[in-house]
mmCIF file of C-alpha atoms in Angstrom:
data_model
loop_
_atom_site.group_PDB
_atom_site.id
_atom_site.type_symbol
_atom_site.label_atom_id
_atom_site.label_comp_id
_atom_site.label_asym_id
_atom_site.label_seq_id
_atom_site.Cartn_x
_atom_site.Cartn_y
_atom_site.Cartn_z
ATOM 1 C CA MET U 1 86.808 89.464 -94.844
ATOM 2 C CA GLU U 2 87.046 93.247 -94.567
ATOM 3 C CA GLY U 3 87.927 95.837 -97.281
ATOM 4 C CA GLY U 4 90.151 94.662 -100.174
ATOM 5 C CA GLU U 5 91.303 91.455 -98.601
ATOM 6 C CA TRP U 6 88.749 89.188 -100.358
ATOM 7 C CA ARG U 7 90.052 90.661 -103.745
ATOM 8 C CA ASN U 8 93.736 89.900 -102.806
ATOM 9 C CA ASN U 9 92.340 86.567 -101.896
ATOM 10 C CA ILE U 10 90.615 85.834 -105.112
ATOM 11 C CA ILE U 11 93.413 87.231 -107.130
ATOM 12 C CA ASN U 12 95.822 84.859 -105.565
ATOM 13 C CA GLN U 13 93.515 81.916 -106.094
ATOM 14 C CA LEU U 14 93.224 83.050 -109.623
ATOM 15 C CA ARG U 15 97.183 83.170 -109.983
ATOM 16 C CA GLY U 16 97.276 79.566 -108.535
ATOM 17 C CA ARG U 17 94.797 78.004 -110.680
ATOM 18 C CA ASN U 18 96.430 79.700 -113.626
ATOM 19 C CA LYS U 19 99.772 78.206 -112.562
ATOM 20 C CA ARG U 20 98.403 74.798 -112.026
ATOM 21 C CA GLU U 21 96.557 74.824 -115.533
ATOM 22 C CA THR U 22 99.459 76.120 -117.516
ATOM 23 C CA PHE U 23 102.065 73.701 -115.947
ATOM 24 C CA ALA U 24 100.705 70.846 -118.174
ATOM 25 C CA PHE U 25 101.588 72.844 -121.259
ATOM 26 C CA GLN U 26 104.885 74.256 -120.199
ATOM 27 C CA ASP U 27 106.981 71.612 -122.321
ATOM 28 C CA ILE U 28 104.790 72.840 -125.445
ATOM 29 C CA PHE U 29 105.588 76.535 -124.770
ATOM 30 C CA THR U 30 109.432 75.663 -124.107
ATOM 31 C CA PHE U 31 109.254 73.481 -127.343
ATOM 32 C CA GLN U 32 107.604 76.243 -129.495
ATOM 33 C CA SER U 33 110.318 78.775 -128.298
ATOM 34 C CA ARG U 34 112.948 76.172 -129.274
ATOM 35 C CA LEU U 35 111.409 75.810 -132.991
ATOM 36 C CA PHE U 36 111.381 79.176 -133.329
ATOM 37 C CA ASP U 37 115.130 79.573 -132.387
ATOM 38 C CA ASN U 38 115.860 76.673 -135.087
ATOM 39 C CA VAL U 39 113.839 78.419 -137.525
ATOM 40 C CA ASN U 40 115.881 81.423 -137.285
ATOM 41 C CA THR U 41 119.180 79.377 -137.169
ATOM 42 C CA LEU U 42 118.186 77.767 -140.305
ATOM 43 C CA LYS U 43 117.275 80.689 -142.054
ATOM 44 C CA ASN U 44 120.601 82.425 -141.153
ATOM 45 C CA GLU U 45 122.546 79.126 -142.449
ATOM 46 C CA ASN U 46 120.162 79.092 -145.560
ATOM 47 C CA LEU U 47 121.455 82.876 -146.437
ATOM 48 C CA GLN U 48 125.063 81.877 -145.758
ATOM 49 C CA LEU U 49 124.730 78.901 -148.022
ATOM 50 C CA THR U 50 123.144 80.887 -150.616
ATOM 51 C CA LEU U 51 125.921 83.513 -150.580
ATOM 52 C CA VAL U 52 128.432 80.540 -150.765
ATOM 53 C CA ASN U 53 126.464 79.006 -153.472
ATOM 54 C CA GLU U 54 126.709 82.262 -155.570
ATOM 55 C CA ARG U 55 130.232 82.641 -154.738
ATOM 56 C CA ILE U 56 130.805 79.191 -156.064
ATOM 57 C CA ARG U 57 128.885 79.801 -159.143
ATOM 58 C CA PHE U 58 130.779 82.790 -159.864
ATOM 59 C CA SER U 59 134.202 81.131 -159.180
ATOM 60 C CA ASN U 60 133.074 78.272 -161.475
ATOM 61 C CA THR U 61 132.278 80.295 -164.298
ATOM 62 C CA GLU U 62 135.821 82.236 -164.078
ATOM 63 C CA SER U 63 137.450 78.664 -163.926
ATOM 64 C CA VAL U 64 135.055 76.623 -166.368
ATOM 65 C CA SER U 65 138.067 76.067 -168.675
ATOM 66 C CA SER U 66 140.546 74.948 -166.192
ATOM 67 C CA GLY U 67 138.545 73.268 -163.494
ATOM 68 C CA GLY U 68 139.379 69.967 -162.600
ATOM 69 C CA GLY U 69 137.303 67.197 -161.122
ATOM 70 C CA ALA U 70 138.140 68.284 -157.326
ATOM 71 C CA VAL U 71 135.907 71.484 -158.102
ATOM 72 C CA ASN U 72 133.135 69.562 -159.777
ATOM 73 C CA GLU U 73 132.963 67.006 -156.608
ATOM 74 C CA LYS U 74 132.975 70.060 -154.188
ATOM 75 C CA ILE U 75 130.039 71.502 -156.136
ATOM 76 C CA GLN U 76 128.205 68.255 -155.985
ATOM 77 C CA ALA U 77 128.851 67.987 -152.256
ATOM 78 C CA LEU U 78 127.634 71.612 -151.749
ATOM 79 C CA GLU U 79 124.630 71.069 -154.017
ATOM 80 C CA GLN U 80 123.823 67.675 -151.874
ATOM 81 C CA LYS U 81 124.350 69.792 -148.847
ATOM 82 C CA ILE U 82 122.032 72.436 -150.053
ATOM 83 C CA LEU U 83 119.295 69.814 -150.961
ATOM 84 C CA SER U 84 119.637 68.242 -147.217
ATOM 85 C CA GLN U 85 119.321 71.756 -145.807
ATOM 86 C CA GLN U 86 116.300 72.550 -147.995
ATOM 87 C CA GLU U 87 114.477 69.103 -146.947
ATOM 88 C CA GLU U 88 115.411 69.870 -143.257
ATOM 89 C CA LEU U 89 114.064 73.440 -143.739
ATOM 90 C CA THR U 90 110.758 71.812 -145.331
ATOM 91 C CA SER U 91 110.421 69.575 -142.377
ATOM 92 C CA LEU U 92 110.922 72.311 -139.933
ATOM 93 C CA HIS U 93 108.361 74.492 -141.699
ATOM 94 C CA ARG U 94 106.019 71.482 -141.390
ATOM 95 C CA ARG U 95 106.685 71.280 -137.712
ATOM 96 C CA ARG U 96 106.385 74.723 -137.399
ATOM 97 C CA GLY U 97 102.743 74.590 -138.964
ATOM 98 C CA GLU U 98 101.965 71.799 -136.514
ATOM 99 C CA SER U 99 103.285 73.999 -133.585
ATOM 100 C CA SER U 100 101.310 76.726 -134.736
ATOM 101 C CA GLN U 101 98.157 74.449 -134.901
ATOM 102 C CA GLN U 102 98.962 73.313 -131.416
ATOM 103 C CA ILE U 103 99.321 76.910 -130.333
ATOM 104 C CA ILE U 104 95.869 77.940 -131.906
ATOM 105 C CA ASN U 105 94.361 74.735 -130.195
ATOM 106 C CA LEU U 106 96.025 76.073 -127.041
ATOM 107 C CA ASN U 107 94.943 79.424 -127.294
ATOM 108 C CA ALA U 108 91.184 78.331 -127.940
ATOM 109 C CA LYS U 109 91.468 76.373 -125.012
ATOM 110 C CA VAL U 110 92.912 79.479 -122.966
ATOM 111 C CA HIS U 111 90.012 81.488 -124.457
ATOM 112 C CA ASP U 112 87.579 78.891 -122.810
ATOM 113 C CA LEU U 113 89.407 78.697 -119.734
ATOM 114 C CA GLU U 114 89.104 82.619 -119.662
ATOM 115 C CA LYS U 115 85.270 82.494 -120.235
ATOM 116 C CA ASN U 116 84.986 79.848 -117.491
ATOM 117 C CA LEU U 117 87.307 82.178 -115.273
ATOM 118 C CA GLN U 118 85.010 85.127 -115.995
ATOM 119 C CA ALA U 119 81.928 82.887 -115.227
ATOM 120 C CA LYS U 120 83.440 81.784 -112.071
ATOM 121 C CA ASP U 121 84.292 85.304 -111.388
ATOM 122 C CA ILE U 122 80.740 86.398 -111.559
ATOM 123 C CA ILE U 123 79.613 83.195 -109.400
ATOM 124 C CA ILE U 124 82.183 84.253 -106.975
ATOM 125 C CA SER U 125 80.849 87.797 -106.960
ATOM 126 C CA GLU U 126 77.326 86.474 -106.498
ATOM 127 C CA ASN U 127 78.264 84.297 -103.794
ATOM 128 C CA THR U 128 80.250 87.058 -102.090
ATOM 129 C CA ALA U 129 77.006 89.398 -102.289
ATOM 130 C CA LEU U 130 74.924 86.272 -100.950
ATOM 131 C CA ILE U 131 77.261 85.831 -97.975
ATOM 132 C CA ALA U 132 77.052 89.589 -97.192
ATOM 133 C CA SER U 133 73.512 89.152 -97.136
ATOM 134 C CA LEU U 134 73.417 86.077 -95.290
ATOM 135 C CA ARG U 135 75.822 87.769 -92.613
ATOM 136 C CA ALA U 136 73.398 90.667 -92.407
ATOM 137 C CA GLU U 137 70.598 88.162 -91.745
ATOM 138 C CA ILE U 138 72.542 86.333 -89.144
ATOM 139 C CA GLN U 139 73.123 89.273 -87.436
ATOM 140 C CA MET U 140 69.566 90.314 -87.376
ATOM 141 C CA TYR U 141 68.629 86.751 -86.180
ATOM 142 C CA GLU U 142 71.346 87.123 -83.488
ATOM 143 C CA ASN U 143 69.692 90.194 -82.302
ATOM 144 C CA ASN U 144 66.092 88.868 -82.479
ATOM 145 C CA MET U 145 67.460 85.938 -80.272
ATOM 146 C CA THR U 146 68.927 88.221 -78.094
ATOM 147 C CA GLU U 147 65.816 90.125 -77.459
ATOM 148 C CA LEU U 148 63.781 86.951 -77.450
ATOM 149 C CA GLN U 149 66.135 85.708 -74.613
ATOM 150 C CA GLY U 150 65.695 88.788 -72.668
ATOM 151 C CA LEU U 151 61.718 88.624 -73.278
ATOM 152 C CA ASN U 152 62.121 84.954 -72.019
ATOM 153 C CA GLN U 153 63.823 85.877 -69.010
ATOM 154 C CA VAL U 154 61.102 88.528 -68.290
ATOM 155 C CA LEU U 155 58.499 86.118 -68.752
ATOM 156 C CA ARG U 156 60.351 83.488 -66.482
ATOM 157 C CA ASP U 157 60.566 85.997 -63.513
ATOM 158 C CA GLU U 158 57.021 86.921 -63.883
ATOM 159 C CA HIS U 159 56.070 83.113 -64.296
ATOM 160 C CA GLN U 160 57.963 82.796 -60.940
ATOM 161 C CA ALA U 161 56.147 85.875 -59.375
ATOM 162 C CA LEU U 162 52.871 84.257 -60.366
ATOM 163 C CA GLN U 163 54.092 80.928 -58.976
ATOM 164 C CA ILE U 164 54.912 82.610 -55.602
ATOM 165 C CA ALA U 165 51.389 84.531 -55.780
ATOM 166 C CA PHE U 166 49.544 81.095 -56.588
ATOM 167 C CA ALA U 167 51.178 79.322 -53.701
ATOM 168 C CA ALA U 168 50.289 82.160 -51.356
ATOM 169 C CA ILE U 169 46.715 81.936 -52.750
ATOM 170 C CA GLU U 170 46.522 78.315 -52.390
ATOM 171 C CA ASP U 171 47.655 78.749 -48.677
ATOM 172 C CA LYS U 172 44.897 81.104 -48.170
ATOM 173 C CA LEU U 173 42.502 78.858 -50.010
ATOM 174 C CA ARG U 174 43.500 75.678 -47.805
ATOM 175 C CA LYS U 175 43.174 78.035 -44.768
ATOM 176 C CA ALA U 176 39.838 79.178 -45.758
ATOM 177 C CA GLN U 177 38.844 75.552 -46.451
ATOM 178 C CA ASP U 178 39.954 74.327 -43.031
ATOM 179 C CA GLU U 179 38.256 77.188 -41.592
ATOM 180 C CA ASN U 180 35.134 76.393 -43.533
ATOM 181 C CA ARG U 181 35.309 72.801 -42.561
ATOM 182 C CA SER U 182 35.775 73.650 -38.849
ATOM 183 C CA LEU U 183 32.519 76.118 -39.111
ATOM 184 C CA VAL U 184 30.612 73.287 -40.921
ATOM 185 C CA GLU U 185 31.498 70.916 -38.207
ATOM 186 C CA ARG U 186 30.555 73.427 -35.710
ATOM 187 C CA LEU U 187 27.407 74.065 -37.315
ATOM 188 C CA ILE U 188 26.521 70.586 -37.690
ATOM 189 C CA LYS U 189 27.455 70.223 -33.914
ATOM 190 C CA TYR U 190 25.075 73.162 -33.178
ATOM 191 C CA LYS U 191 22.336 71.695 -35.178
ATOM 192 C CA ALA U 192 22.492 68.472 -33.379
ATOM 193 C CA LYS U 193 22.449 70.052 -30.204
ATOM 194 C CA ASP U 194 19.194 71.999 -31.388
ATOM 195 C CA ALA U 195 17.885 68.831 -32.618
ATOM 196 C CA ASP U 196 18.422 67.047 -29.396
ATOM 197 C CA LYS U 197 17.088 70.079 -27.407
ATOM 198 C CA MET U 198 14.041 70.339 -29.729
ATOM 199 C CA ASN U 199 13.626 66.120 -29.231
ATOM 200 C CA GLU U 200 13.697 66.628 -25.529
ATOM 201 C CA GLU U 201 11.314 69.521 -25.788
ATOM 202 C CA ASN U 202 8.926 67.352 -27.906
ATOM 203 C CA GLU U 203 9.413 64.367 -25.500
ATOM 204 C CA HIS U 204 8.930 66.694 -22.555
ATOM 205 C CA PHE U 205 5.704 68.215 -24.300
ATOM 206 C CA LEU U 206 4.230 64.605 -25.319
ATOM 207 C CA LYS U 207 5.024 63.528 -21.767
ATOM 208 C CA LYS U 208 3.085 66.478 -20.221
ATOM 209 C CA LYS U 209 0.355 66.059 -22.637
ATOM 210 C CA SER U 210 -0.030 62.483 -21.953
ATOM 211 C CA ASP U 211 -0.080 62.737 -18.311
ATOM 212 C CA LYS U 212 -2.592 65.568 -18.663
ATOM 213 C CA VAL U 213 -4.747 63.192 -20.713
ATOM 214 C CA LYS U 214 -4.193 60.368 -18.174
ATOM 215 C CA LYS U 215 -5.254 62.665 -15.407
ATOM 216 C CA GLU U 216 -8.364 63.744 -17.205
ATOM 217 C CA LEU U 217 -9.109 60.152 -17.737
ATOM 218 C CA GLU U 218 -8.575 59.173 -14.321
ATOM 219 C CA GLU U 219 -11.103 61.745 -13.003
ATOM 220 C CA ALA U 220 -13.453 60.881 -15.578
ATOM 221 C CA ALA U 221 -13.133 57.335 -14.473
ATOM 222 C CA ARG U 222 -13.724 58.337 -10.719
ATOM 223 C CA GLU U 223 -16.647 60.131 -11.797
ATOM 224 C CA GLY U 224 -18.349 57.536 -13.780
ATOM 225 C CA GLY U 225 -17.384 54.677 -11.268
ATOM 226 C CA SER U 226 -20.806 55.022 -9.577
ATOM 227 C CA ARG U 227 -22.638 54.817 -12.739
ATOM 228 C CA SER U 228 -22.366 51.204 -13.607
ATOM 229 C CA SER U 229 -20.369 48.303 -12.456
ATOM 230 C CA GLY U 230 -19.637 47.284 -16.124
ATOM 231 C CA SER U 231 -18.004 50.362 -16.678
ATOM 232 C CA GLY U 232 -14.454 48.952 -15.725
ATOM 233 C CA GLY U 233 -13.457 48.477 -19.463
ATOM 234 C CA SER U 234 -14.114 51.856 -20.534
ATOM 235 C CA ASP U 235 -10.729 52.958 -19.542
ATOM 236 C CA ASP U 236 -9.443 50.614 -22.036
ATOM 237 C CA LYS U 237 -11.665 51.783 -24.620
ATOM 238 C CA ILE U 238 -10.894 55.388 -24.069
ATOM 239 C CA MET U 239 -7.060 54.448 -24.193
ATOM 240 C CA ASP U 240 -7.420 52.611 -27.532
ATOM 241 C CA SER U 241 -9.652 55.523 -28.905
ATOM 242 C CA LEU U 242 -6.824 58.137 -28.378
ATOM 243 C CA PRO U 243 -4.867 59.050 -31.437
ATOM 244 C CA TYR U 244 -1.270 58.237 -31.344
ATOM 245 C CA TYR U 245 1.648 58.927 -33.802
ATOM 246 C CA ALA U 246 4.244 56.282 -35.012
ATOM 247 C CA THR U 247 7.556 57.540 -36.207
ATOM 248 C CA SER U 248 10.452 55.720 -38.264
ATOM 249 C CA LEU U 249 13.916 56.316 -39.252
ATOM 250 C CA PRO U 250 15.356 55.562 -42.697
ATOM 251 C CA ASN U 251 17.654 52.657 -42.801
ATOM 252 C CA LYS U 252 18.358 52.029 -46.443
ATOM 253 C CA VAL U 253 19.748 54.609 -49.184
ATOM 254 C CA ALA U 254 17.513 54.789 -52.172
ATOM 255 C CA LEU U 255 19.816 56.969 -54.278
ATOM 256 C CA ARG U 256 23.461 58.308 -54.149
ATOM 257 C CA PHE U 257 25.251 60.229 -56.744
ATOM 258 C CA ASP U 258 28.097 62.591 -56.919
ATOM 259 C CA ALA U 259 26.687 66.324 -57.119
ATOM 260 C CA HIS U 260 29.568 68.642 -57.150
ATOM 261 C CA ASP U 261 33.471 68.582 -57.360
ATOM 262 C CA GLY U 262 33.805 69.482 -53.571
ATOM 263 C CA GLU U 263 31.256 69.759 -50.611
ATOM 264 C CA VAL U 264 27.670 69.788 -51.013
ATOM 265 C CA ASN U 265 26.249 72.673 -48.841
ATOM 266 C CA ALA U 266 22.780 72.727 -49.512
ATOM 267 C CA VAL U 267 19.800 70.364 -51.059
ATOM 268 C CA LYS U 268 16.318 71.360 -51.907
ATOM 269 C CA TRP U 269 13.254 69.641 -53.428
ATOM 270 C CA SER U 270 11.179 71.497 -55.989
ATOM 271 C CA PRO U 271 7.631 72.078 -54.765
ATOM 272 C CA THR U 272 6.335 71.185 -58.224
ATOM 273 C CA ASP U 273 8.264 68.569 -59.967
ATOM 274 C CA ARG U 274 10.629 65.646 -58.895
ATOM 275 C CA ILE U 275 13.601 68.035 -59.205
ATOM 276 C CA VAL U 276 16.356 68.263 -56.625
ATOM 277 C CA ALA U 277 18.625 71.314 -56.499
ATOM 278 C CA THR U 278 21.936 71.290 -54.882
ATOM 279 C CA GLY U 279 24.575 74.050 -53.865
ATOM 280 C CA GLY U 280 28.329 73.100 -53.477
ATOM 281 C CA ALA U 281 31.721 74.362 -52.805
ATOM 282 C CA ASP U 282 32.211 74.726 -56.458
ATOM 283 C CA ARG U 283 30.508 77.717 -56.728
ATOM 284 C CA LYS U 284 27.424 76.157 -58.771
ATOM 285 C CA VAL U 285 23.940 75.277 -58.379
ATOM 286 C CA LYS U 286 22.924 72.002 -59.970
ATOM 287 C CA LEU U 287 19.444 70.693 -60.839
ATOM 288 C CA TRP U 288 18.760 66.764 -60.886
ATOM 289 C CA ASP U 289 15.894 65.075 -62.201
ATOM 290 C CA VAL U 290 15.136 61.933 -59.677
ATOM 291 C CA SER U 291 11.722 60.969 -61.345
ATOM 292 C CA LYS U 292 12.985 57.651 -62.705
ATOM 293 C CA LEU U 293 13.643 55.295 -60.014
ATOM 294 C CA GLY U 294 17.411 54.710 -58.850
ATOM 295 C CA THR U 295 18.864 56.990 -61.293
ATOM 296 C CA SER U 296 19.883 60.850 -61.466
ATOM 297 C CA GLU U 297 20.021 62.918 -64.504
ATOM 298 C CA ASN U 298 21.685 66.528 -64.651
ATOM 299 C CA ARG U 299 19.105 69.117 -65.904
ATOM 300 C CA GLY U 300 21.536 71.843 -65.688
ATOM 301 C CA THR U 301 24.012 73.668 -64.049
ATOM 302 C CA LEU U 302 23.442 77.212 -62.628
ATOM 303 C CA VAL U 303 26.558 79.478 -62.734
ATOM 304 C CA GLY U 304 27.442 83.194 -61.568
ATOM 305 C CA SER U 305 28.366 82.742 -58.018
ATOM 306 C CA ASN U 306 31.732 83.943 -56.868
ATOM 307 C CA ALA U 307 32.056 81.645 -53.822
ATOM 308 C CA GLY U 308 30.704 78.342 -52.476
ATOM 309 C CA VAL U 309 26.935 78.285 -52.495
ATOM 310 C CA MET U 310 25.450 77.724 -48.938
ATOM 311 C CA SER U 311 21.774 77.761 -49.299
ATOM 312 C CA VAL U 312 19.045 76.862 -52.078
ATOM 313 C CA ASP U 313 15.322 77.471 -52.322
ATOM 314 C CA PHE U 314 12.577 77.292 -54.531
ATOM 315 C CA ASP U 315 9.623 79.527 -55.009
ATOM 316 C CA SER U 316 6.116 78.337 -54.743
ATOM 317 C CA THR U 317 5.406 77.948 -58.344
ATOM 318 C CA GLY U 318 9.171 76.056 -58.928
ATOM 319 C CA ALA U 319 9.777 78.579 -61.784
ATOM 320 C CA PHE U 320 12.358 80.352 -59.719
ATOM 321 C CA ILE U 321 15.334 79.345 -57.581
ATOM 322 C CA VAL U 322 17.508 81.514 -55.201
ATOM 323 C CA GLY U 323 20.976 80.590 -54.090
ATOM 324 C CA ALA U 324 22.973 82.334 -51.135
ATOM 325 C CA SER U 325 26.873 82.141 -51.175
ATOM 326 C CA ASN U 326 29.774 83.217 -49.165
ATOM 327 C CA ASP U 327 30.599 86.220 -51.022
ATOM 328 C CA PHE U 328 27.644 88.121 -49.307
ATOM 329 C CA ALA U 329 25.262 87.904 -52.145
ATOM 330 C CA SER U 330 21.995 86.224 -53.231
ATOM 331 C CA ARG U 331 21.245 85.320 -56.971
ATOM 332 C CA VAL U 332 17.946 84.211 -58.680
ATOM 333 C CA TRP U 333 17.916 82.102 -61.650
ATOM 334 C CA THR U 334 14.805 80.926 -63.848
ATOM 335 C CA VAL U 335 14.485 76.811 -63.836
ATOM 336 C CA GLY U 336 13.170 76.804 -67.257
ATOM 337 C CA ASP U 337 16.137 78.693 -69.288
ATOM 338 C CA GLN U 338 18.769 78.352 -66.421
ATOM 339 C CA ARG U 339 19.698 82.139 -66.631
ATOM 340 C CA LEU U 340 20.780 84.487 -63.981
ATOM 341 C CA ARG U 341 17.929 87.011 -63.653
ATOM 342 C CA GLN U 342 19.047 89.155 -60.552
ATOM 343 C CA ARG U 343 21.757 89.744 -58.033
ATOM 344 C CA SER U 344 21.583 91.170 -54.528
ATOM 345 C CA SER U 345 22.947 94.737 -54.128
ATOM 346 C CA SER U 346 25.224 93.415 -51.403
ATOM 347 C CA GLU U 347 27.786 92.109 -54.182
ATOM 348 C CA THR U 348 28.782 96.024 -54.327
ATOM 349 C CA LEU U 349 30.123 95.919 -50.750
ATOM 350 C CA LEU U 350 32.616 93.090 -51.692
ATOM 351 C CA PRO U 351 36.257 94.115 -51.438
ATOM 352 C CA PRO U 352 38.066 94.128 -54.768
#
């Protein structure tokens, strides 16, 4: 409600309530008015009867000697009428007192109702002020909600943009992983080729060496053939005395454990303890204690690399470990406290 509309509404409500509450006492008010009218009428009749009585008394004194029985009967009738009128007047006075008491009671009730009305008016004014404050608070909350909705929309847009950027980064990461995998496969192939080539060179070198030894033995056998006839078994003795090397390939896994979350790119034994260092695609270098047979215990995780670790190595004392990663940097950690001690200066050449 704006302006004075709420006042008019309150006044109309009070008038309606006054009409409803006074309707039950309307008969009493009407009866009281009627009693007042009857009292006034009886007063006038009493006055007239008094005048008539005086006239009769005056006429009675004049005709006392000559009065007859008819006059006496008329006087008695008038006296009886006066007595009845007096009795009726007394009853009317009594009824008037009762009506006055009822009026006093009704006035007291009206006074109480007026007090209640005033209290309710105070409550209505307080509620009106409370409603105004609540409306102001609702308006403030609506403004805050509008601001929050705008902020939420901005955050949603930023979230969508970040999701798009994240999807693009994931695609780049997937492509880089595929490229890395292909490079690793190519590196494995190249290493296999190098190993095959090295094995061929070793076999060729051993074959040449064995041929040379055989040739030398044959020459030695020809030269010593004329010395004794029992020297026929010397070739076998010489062949038995020659050193030879036996090779064997592992055919059973002694220990298997999951070292990293992704690929394992490098493994290195410590030169002093039974500790194995592993470097993986999760940008971590982990130390494993394999001193107990058939078990592996994580001795610590070396962090600080910004890319996958491709190579690890210990120093001669086993106190330091170096790791090289794909971010064109090398880092040195201490094995004892597992803290990063030094970074290579090539890290400064990385793009932002």
